[in-house]
Coordinates of C-alpha atoms and ligand atoms in Angstrom, one line a residue:
X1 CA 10.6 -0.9 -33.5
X2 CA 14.4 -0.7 -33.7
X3 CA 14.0 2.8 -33.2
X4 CA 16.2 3.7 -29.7
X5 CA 15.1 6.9 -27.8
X6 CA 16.6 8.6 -25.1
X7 CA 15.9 7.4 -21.7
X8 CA 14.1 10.7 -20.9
X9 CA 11.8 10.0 -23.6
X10 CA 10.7 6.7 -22.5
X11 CA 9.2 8.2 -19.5
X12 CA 6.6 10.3 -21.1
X13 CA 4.6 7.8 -22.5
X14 CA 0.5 8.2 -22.2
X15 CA 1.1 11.2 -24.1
X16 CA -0.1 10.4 -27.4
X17 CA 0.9 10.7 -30.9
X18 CA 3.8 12.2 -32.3
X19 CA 3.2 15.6 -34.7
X20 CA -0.8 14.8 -35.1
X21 CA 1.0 11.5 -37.2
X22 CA -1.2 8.7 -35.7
X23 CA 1.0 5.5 -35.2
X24 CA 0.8 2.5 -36.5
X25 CA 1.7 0.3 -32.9
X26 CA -1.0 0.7 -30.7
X27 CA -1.4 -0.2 -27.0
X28 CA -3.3 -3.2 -26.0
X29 CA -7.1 -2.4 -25.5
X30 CA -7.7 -2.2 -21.8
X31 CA -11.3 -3.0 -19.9
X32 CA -12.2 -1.1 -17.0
X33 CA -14.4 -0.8 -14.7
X34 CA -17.9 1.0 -15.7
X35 CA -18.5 2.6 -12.0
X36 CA -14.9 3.0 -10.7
X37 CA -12.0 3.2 -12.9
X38 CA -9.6 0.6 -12.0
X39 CA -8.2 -1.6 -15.2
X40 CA -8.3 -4.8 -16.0
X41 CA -4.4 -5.0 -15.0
X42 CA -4.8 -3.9 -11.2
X43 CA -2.4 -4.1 -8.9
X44 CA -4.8 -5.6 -6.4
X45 CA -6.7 -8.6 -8.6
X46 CA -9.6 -8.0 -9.6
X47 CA -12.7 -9.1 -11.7
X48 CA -15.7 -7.9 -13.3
X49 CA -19.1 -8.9 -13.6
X50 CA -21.4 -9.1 -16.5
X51 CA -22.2 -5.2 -16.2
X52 CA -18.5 -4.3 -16.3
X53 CA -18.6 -3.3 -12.5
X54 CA -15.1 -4.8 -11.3
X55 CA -15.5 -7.3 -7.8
X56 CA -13.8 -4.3 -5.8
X57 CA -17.3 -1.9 -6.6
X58 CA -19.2 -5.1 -5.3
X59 CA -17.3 -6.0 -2.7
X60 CA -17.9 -2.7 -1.5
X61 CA -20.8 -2.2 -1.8
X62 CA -21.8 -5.5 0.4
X63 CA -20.8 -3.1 3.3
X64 CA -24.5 -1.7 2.9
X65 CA -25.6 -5.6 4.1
X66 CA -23.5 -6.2 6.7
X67 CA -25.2 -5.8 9.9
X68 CA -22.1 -3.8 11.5
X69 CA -24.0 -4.1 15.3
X70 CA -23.3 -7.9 15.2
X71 CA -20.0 -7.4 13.7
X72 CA -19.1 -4.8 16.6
X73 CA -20.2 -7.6 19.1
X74 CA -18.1 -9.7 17.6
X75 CA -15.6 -7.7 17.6
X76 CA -15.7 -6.6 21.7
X77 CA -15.7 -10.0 22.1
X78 CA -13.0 -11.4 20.3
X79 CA -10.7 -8.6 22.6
X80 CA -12.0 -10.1 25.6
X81 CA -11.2 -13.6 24.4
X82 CA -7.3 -11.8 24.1
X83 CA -7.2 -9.2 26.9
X84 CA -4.7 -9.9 29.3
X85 CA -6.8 -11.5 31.7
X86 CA -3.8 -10.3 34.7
X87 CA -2.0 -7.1 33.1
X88 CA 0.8 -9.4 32.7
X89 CA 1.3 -8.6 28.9
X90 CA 0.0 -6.1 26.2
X91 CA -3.5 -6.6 24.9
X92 CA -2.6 -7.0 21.3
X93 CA -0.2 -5.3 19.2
X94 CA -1.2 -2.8 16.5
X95 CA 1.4 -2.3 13.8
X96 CA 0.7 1.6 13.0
X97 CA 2.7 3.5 10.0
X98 CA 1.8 7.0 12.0
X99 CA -1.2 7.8 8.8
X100 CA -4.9 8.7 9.5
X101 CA -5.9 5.2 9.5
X102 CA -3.2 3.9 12.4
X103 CA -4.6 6.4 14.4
X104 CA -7.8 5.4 14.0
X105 CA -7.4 2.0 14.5
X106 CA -5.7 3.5 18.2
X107 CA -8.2 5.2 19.0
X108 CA -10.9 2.3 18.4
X109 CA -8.9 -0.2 20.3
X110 CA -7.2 2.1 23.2
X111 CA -9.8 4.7 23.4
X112 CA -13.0 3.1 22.4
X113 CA -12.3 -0.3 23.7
X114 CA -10.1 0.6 26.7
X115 CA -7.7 -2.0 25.5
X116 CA -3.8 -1.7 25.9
X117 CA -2.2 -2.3 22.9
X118 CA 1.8 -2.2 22.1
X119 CA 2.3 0.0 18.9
X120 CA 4.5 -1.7 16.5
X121 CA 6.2 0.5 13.3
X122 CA 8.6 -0.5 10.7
X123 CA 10.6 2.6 10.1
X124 CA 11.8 3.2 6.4
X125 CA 14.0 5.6 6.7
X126 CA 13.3 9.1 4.5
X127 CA 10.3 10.2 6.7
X128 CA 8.6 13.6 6.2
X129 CA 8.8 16.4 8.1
X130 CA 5.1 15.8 8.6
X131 CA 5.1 11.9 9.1
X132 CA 7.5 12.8 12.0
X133 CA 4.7 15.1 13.4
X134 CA 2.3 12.5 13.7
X135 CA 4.3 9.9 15.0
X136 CA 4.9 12.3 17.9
X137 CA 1.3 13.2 18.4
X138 CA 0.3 9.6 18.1
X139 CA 3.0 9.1 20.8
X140 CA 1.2 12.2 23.2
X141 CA -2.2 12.0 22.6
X142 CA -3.1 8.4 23.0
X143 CA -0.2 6.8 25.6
X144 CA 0.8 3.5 24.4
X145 CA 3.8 1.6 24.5
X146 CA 5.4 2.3 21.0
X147 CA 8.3 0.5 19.1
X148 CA 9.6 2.3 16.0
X149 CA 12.2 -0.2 13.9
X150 CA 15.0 0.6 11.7
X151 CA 16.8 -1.9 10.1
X152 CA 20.6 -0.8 9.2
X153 CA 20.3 2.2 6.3
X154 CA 23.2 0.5 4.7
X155 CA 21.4 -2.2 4.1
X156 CA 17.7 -0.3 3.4
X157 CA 20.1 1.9 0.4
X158 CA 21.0 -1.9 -0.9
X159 CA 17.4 -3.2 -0.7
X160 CA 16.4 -0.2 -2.8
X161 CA 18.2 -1.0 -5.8
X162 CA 17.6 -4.8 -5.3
X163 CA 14.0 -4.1 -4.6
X164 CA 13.9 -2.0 -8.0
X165 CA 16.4 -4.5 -9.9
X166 CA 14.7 -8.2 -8.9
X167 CA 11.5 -7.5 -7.9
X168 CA 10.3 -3.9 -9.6
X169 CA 9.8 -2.4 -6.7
X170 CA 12.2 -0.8 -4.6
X171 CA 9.9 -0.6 -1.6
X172 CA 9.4 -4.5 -1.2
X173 CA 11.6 -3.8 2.2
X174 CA 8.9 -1.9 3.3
X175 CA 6.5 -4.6 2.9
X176 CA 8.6 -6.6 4.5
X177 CA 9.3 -4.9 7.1
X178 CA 5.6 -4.0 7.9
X179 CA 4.4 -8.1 7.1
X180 CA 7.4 -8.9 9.5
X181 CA 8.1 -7.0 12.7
X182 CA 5.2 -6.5 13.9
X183 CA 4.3 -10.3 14.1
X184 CA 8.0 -11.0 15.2
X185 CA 6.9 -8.1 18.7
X186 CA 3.8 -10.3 18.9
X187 CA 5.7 -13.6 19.3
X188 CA 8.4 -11.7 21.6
X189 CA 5.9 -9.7 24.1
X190 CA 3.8 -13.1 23.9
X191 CA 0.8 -11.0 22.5
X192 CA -1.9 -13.6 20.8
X193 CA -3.7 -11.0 19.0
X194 CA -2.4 -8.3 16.3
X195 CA -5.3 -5.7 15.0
X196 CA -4.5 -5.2 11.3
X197 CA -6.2 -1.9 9.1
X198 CA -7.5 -3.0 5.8
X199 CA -7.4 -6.1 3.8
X200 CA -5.7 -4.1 0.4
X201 CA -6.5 -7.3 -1.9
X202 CA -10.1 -7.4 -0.6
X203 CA -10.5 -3.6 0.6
X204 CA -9.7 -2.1 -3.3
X205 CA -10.0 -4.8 -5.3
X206 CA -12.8 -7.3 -3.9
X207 CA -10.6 -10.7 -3.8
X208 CA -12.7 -11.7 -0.7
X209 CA -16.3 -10.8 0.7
X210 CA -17.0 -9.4 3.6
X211 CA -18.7 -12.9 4.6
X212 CA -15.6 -14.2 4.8
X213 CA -14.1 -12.9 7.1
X214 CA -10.7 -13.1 6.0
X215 CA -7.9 -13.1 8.5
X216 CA -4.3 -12.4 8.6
X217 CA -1.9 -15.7 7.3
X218 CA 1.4 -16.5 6.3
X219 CA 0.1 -17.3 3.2
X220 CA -1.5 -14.1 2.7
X221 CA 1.6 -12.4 3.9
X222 CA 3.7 -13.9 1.4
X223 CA 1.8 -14.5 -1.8
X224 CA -0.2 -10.9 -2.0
X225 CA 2.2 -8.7 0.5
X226 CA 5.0 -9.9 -0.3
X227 CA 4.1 -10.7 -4.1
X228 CA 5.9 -14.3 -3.7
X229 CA 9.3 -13.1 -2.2
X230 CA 10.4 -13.2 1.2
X231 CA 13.6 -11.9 3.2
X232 CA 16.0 -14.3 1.7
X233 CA 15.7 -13.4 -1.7
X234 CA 17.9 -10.1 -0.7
X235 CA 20.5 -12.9 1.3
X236 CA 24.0 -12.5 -1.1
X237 CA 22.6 -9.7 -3.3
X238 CA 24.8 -6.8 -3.0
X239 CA 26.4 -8.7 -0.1
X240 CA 23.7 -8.8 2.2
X241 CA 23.8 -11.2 4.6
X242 CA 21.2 -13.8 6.6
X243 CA 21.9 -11.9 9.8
X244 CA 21.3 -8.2 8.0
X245 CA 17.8 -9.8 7.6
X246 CA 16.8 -11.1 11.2
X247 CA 14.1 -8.6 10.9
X248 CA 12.7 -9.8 7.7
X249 CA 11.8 -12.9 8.9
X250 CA 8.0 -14.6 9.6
X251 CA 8.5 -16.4 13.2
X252 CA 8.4 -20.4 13.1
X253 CA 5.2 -22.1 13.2
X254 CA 6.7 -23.3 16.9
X255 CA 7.0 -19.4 18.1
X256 CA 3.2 -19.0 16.7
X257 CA 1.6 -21.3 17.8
X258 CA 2.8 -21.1 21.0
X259 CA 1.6 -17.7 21.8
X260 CA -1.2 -18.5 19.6
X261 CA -0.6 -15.7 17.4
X262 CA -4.1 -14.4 15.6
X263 CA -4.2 -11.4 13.4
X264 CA -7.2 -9.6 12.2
X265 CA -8.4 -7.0 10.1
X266 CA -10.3 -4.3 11.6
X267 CA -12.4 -3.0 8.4
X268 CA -14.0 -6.6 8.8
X269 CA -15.6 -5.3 11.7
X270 CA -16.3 -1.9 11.2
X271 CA -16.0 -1.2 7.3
X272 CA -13.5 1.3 6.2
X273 CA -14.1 4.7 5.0
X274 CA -10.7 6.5 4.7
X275 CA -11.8 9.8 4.4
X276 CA -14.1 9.9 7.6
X277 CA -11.3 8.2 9.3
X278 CA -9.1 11.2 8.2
X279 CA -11.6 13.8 9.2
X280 CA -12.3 12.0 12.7
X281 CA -8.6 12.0 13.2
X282 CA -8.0 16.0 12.2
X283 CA -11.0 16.7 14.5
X284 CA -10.3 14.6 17.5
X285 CA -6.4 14.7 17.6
X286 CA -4.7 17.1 15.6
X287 CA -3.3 14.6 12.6
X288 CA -2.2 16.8 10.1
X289 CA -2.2 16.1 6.0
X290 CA 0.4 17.0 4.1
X291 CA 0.2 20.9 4.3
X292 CA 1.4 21.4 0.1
X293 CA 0.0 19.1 -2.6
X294 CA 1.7 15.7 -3.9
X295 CA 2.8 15.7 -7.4
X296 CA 1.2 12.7 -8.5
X297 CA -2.3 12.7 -6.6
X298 CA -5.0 14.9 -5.3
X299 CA -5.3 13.9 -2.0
X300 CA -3.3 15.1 1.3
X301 CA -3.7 12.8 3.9
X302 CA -2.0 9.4 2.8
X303 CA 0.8 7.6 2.6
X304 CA 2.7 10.8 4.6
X305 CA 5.6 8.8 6.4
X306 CA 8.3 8.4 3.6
X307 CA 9.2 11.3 1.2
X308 CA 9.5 9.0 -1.9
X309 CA 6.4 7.3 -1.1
X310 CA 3.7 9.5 -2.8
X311 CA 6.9 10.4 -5.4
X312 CA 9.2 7.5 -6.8
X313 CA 7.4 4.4 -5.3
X314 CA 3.7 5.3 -6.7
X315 CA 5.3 6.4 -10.1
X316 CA 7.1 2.6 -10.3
X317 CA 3.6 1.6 -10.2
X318 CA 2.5 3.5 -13.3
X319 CA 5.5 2.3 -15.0
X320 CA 4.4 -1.2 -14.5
X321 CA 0.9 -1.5 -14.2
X322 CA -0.2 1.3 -15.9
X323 CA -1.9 3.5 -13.1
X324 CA -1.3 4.9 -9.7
X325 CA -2.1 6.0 -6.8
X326 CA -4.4 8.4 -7.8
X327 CA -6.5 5.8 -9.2
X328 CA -6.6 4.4 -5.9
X329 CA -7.5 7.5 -4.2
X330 CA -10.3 8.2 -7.1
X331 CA -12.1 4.9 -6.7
X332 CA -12.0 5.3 -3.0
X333 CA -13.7 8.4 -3.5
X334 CA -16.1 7.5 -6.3
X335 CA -17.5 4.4 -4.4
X336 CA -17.9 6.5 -1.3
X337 CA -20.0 9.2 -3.0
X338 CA -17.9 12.2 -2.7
X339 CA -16.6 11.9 -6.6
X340 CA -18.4 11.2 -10.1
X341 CA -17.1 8.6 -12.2
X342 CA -16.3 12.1 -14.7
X343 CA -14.7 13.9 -11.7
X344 CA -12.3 10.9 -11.3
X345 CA -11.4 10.1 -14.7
X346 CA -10.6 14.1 -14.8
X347 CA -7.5 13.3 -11.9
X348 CA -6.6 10.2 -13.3
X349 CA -6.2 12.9 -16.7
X350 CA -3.9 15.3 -14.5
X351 CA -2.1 13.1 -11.8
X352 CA -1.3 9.6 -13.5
X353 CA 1.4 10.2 -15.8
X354 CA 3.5 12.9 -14.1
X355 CA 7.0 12.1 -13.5
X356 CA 7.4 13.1 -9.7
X357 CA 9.7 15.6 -8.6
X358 CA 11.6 13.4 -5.7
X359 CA 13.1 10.9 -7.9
X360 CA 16.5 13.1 -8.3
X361 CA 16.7 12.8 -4.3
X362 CA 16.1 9.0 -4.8
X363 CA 18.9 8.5 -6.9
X364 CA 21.3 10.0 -5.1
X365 CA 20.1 8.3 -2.1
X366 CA 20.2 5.3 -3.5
X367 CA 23.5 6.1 -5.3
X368 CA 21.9 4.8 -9.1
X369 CA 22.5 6.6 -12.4
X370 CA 19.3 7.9 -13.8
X371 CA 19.9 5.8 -17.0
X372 CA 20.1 2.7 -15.0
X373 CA 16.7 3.8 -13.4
X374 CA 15.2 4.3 -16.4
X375 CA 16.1 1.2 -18.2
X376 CA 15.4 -1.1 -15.1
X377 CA 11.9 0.9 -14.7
X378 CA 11.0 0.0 -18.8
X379 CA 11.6 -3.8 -18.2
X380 CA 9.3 -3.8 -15.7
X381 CA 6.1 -2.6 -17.6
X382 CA 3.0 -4.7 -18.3
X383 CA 3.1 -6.1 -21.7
X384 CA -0.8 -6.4 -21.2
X385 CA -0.6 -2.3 -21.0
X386 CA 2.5 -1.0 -22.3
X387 CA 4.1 -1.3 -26.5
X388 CA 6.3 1.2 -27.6
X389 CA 5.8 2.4 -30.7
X390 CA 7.7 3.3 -34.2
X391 CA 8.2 6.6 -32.6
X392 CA 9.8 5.0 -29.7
X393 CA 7.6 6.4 -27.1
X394 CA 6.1 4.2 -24.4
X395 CA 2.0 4.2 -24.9
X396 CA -1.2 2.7 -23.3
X397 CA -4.8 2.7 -23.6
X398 CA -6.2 5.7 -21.4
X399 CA -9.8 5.6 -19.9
X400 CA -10.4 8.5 -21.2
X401 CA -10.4 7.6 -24.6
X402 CA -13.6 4.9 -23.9
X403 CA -16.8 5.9 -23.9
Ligands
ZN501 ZN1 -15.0 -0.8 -9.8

């Protein structure tokens, strides 16, 4: 165990054993699930029943016993309940990242349901060339009043490496900024209701049913989004001060309660199926996917705003709990039928482990030696799925292997 590789090394686990020589330190056996493929160790908590079918498979499959035309009435008229009854203010406020599923959630509420929302984005800095694009259609094609946010870069460059250093993640500003701004526009507009996509914790890994009819809280916002930190955890890191994170902050209960602030999620009422909602979106208003291939997942139509966030941000993931994205996508596209179990585990094969190509920009962005990345990255890996072994190479169980 003493045994010191190169930080280069340390990034290739997953890859198996050394010259055929099968080592002694093996990873930690990991369950998963026996329809999708999402571990034990998800990123989104999960459990499984006594068939091995994890609560995310269940929860999605309720969606075949919801009776969606009482939901939709529901729905119509909980927006009349908030409509500005005098045009005085916006209808509600829709906090849109410029993907496939922001614009459908526009075109449900502007177009469908004639309501007149205020557009709401946290900007975080290193968009796409083709995350750019759709912003500007979605600005053209639907005409809504649209705010798009950018905290200081200064300050976004130090929240990187803090993000990465303190919490593993050098994103968390984006969460932040997303579980933030939008709610901050609501209370400033006075706008009581804010139309949220999906419910991640319940959407991909089944924390809640669809009887529940979870809604948006501070306590949610905090505790999953936010993963227990908050804006002032960056206050005197790196010198950032309280003021650099106005933005960052959840309004006071006074500010809420006040304009009665409500927020919902939309896949409640309507059930989410990503890839219609991309095909819809293609179709009806010109969204374009990313027109070459990500190096770490199959699909083309997500997460197409920030350049490192299909590249350095998913692979953090890997590094700490074992998968990525792609396993997202896969079970997405397993429990809606368009991919077998096989097919899946076949991606998860080719995407999961690759080291993405972006991360070289990253660092010089972020101005971090690649050693220091490395290093920081390893302390941040599951001990319930990472050991590293007498060859000094990082390892985990693979799905593959099962069965
Ligand atoms: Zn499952």
């Amino acid at each position: 165990m003493n045994t010191r590789t190169e930080p280069g090394q340390l990034t290739k686990g997953a890859e198996g054993d050394a010259q055929g020589m099968e080592p002694r330190i093996r990873p930690p056996r990991m369950q998963y699930c026996t329809r999708c493929v999402y571990p034990a160790a998800a990123a989104t908590p999960l459990t499984f029943d006594e068939n091995g079918v994890c609560s995310g498979c269940r929860t999605h499959e309720e969606q075949k016993e919801v009776d969606w035309a009482r939901r939709e009435k529901m729905f119509r008229e909980l927006l009349d309940e908030h409509r500005s009854p005098d045009g005085k203010r916006y209808d509600c406020v829709i906090p849109v990242s410029g993907g496939k599923d922001s614009f459908y959630q526009i075109h449900l509420l502007k177009v469908v349901y004639g309501m007149n929302p205020l557009l709401v984005t946290y900007n975080e800095n290193n968009e796409t060339e083709v995350g750019k694009r759709n912003i500007q259609r979605m600005k053209e094609v639907f005409g809504c009043d649209y705010i798009n946010f950018t905290p200081s870069i200064e300050v976004l460059k130090k929240m990187n490496r803090i993000g990465l250093r303190k919490m593993g993640d050098p994103d968390m500003h984006a969460h932040l900024g997303i579980n933030s701004v939008p709610i901050q526009m609501a209370v400033l507009y006075q706008v009581p209701l804010i139309i949220w996509g999906e419910h991640g914790f319940m959407n991909l890994g089944g924390m809640h049913s669809y009887k529940d009819m979870v809604e948006y809280t501070a306590r949610y916002r905090k505790e999953h989004n936010l993963r227990g930190y908050d804006w002032y955890d960056f206050v005197e890191e790196e010198g950032i001060t309280e003021q650099e994170m106005l933005w960052g902050k959840y309004p006071d209960d006074e500010d809420i309660e006040r304009v009665d602030v409500r927020g919902i999620f939309i896949s409640n009422y309507f059930g989410w199926n990503q890839n219609e909602h991309a095909e819809l979106m293609v179709e009806t208003y010109g969204f374009e996917i990313n027109p070459g291939q990500f190096d770490r997942t199959y699909k083309r139509d997500s997460n197409l705003n920030n350049i490192h966030d299909n590249g350095v941000h998913d692979y953090m993931k890997w590094v700490k709990f074992g998968y990525g994205r792609v396993v997202d996508h896969v079970c997405r596209d397993i429990r809606s039928g368009t991919m077998s179990r096989d097919e899946g585990i076949d991606m998860v094969r080719r995407f999961d482990h690759v080291v993405p190509g972006d991360i070289t920009r990253w660092l010089d962005y972020v101005e971090m030696a690649r050693t220091e990345f490395e290093e920081t990255a390893d302390g941040w890996r599951d001990p319930r799925v990472w050991v590293r072994n007498e060859y000094g190479q990082w390892v985990k169980d693979n799905i593959w292997d099962h069965n």
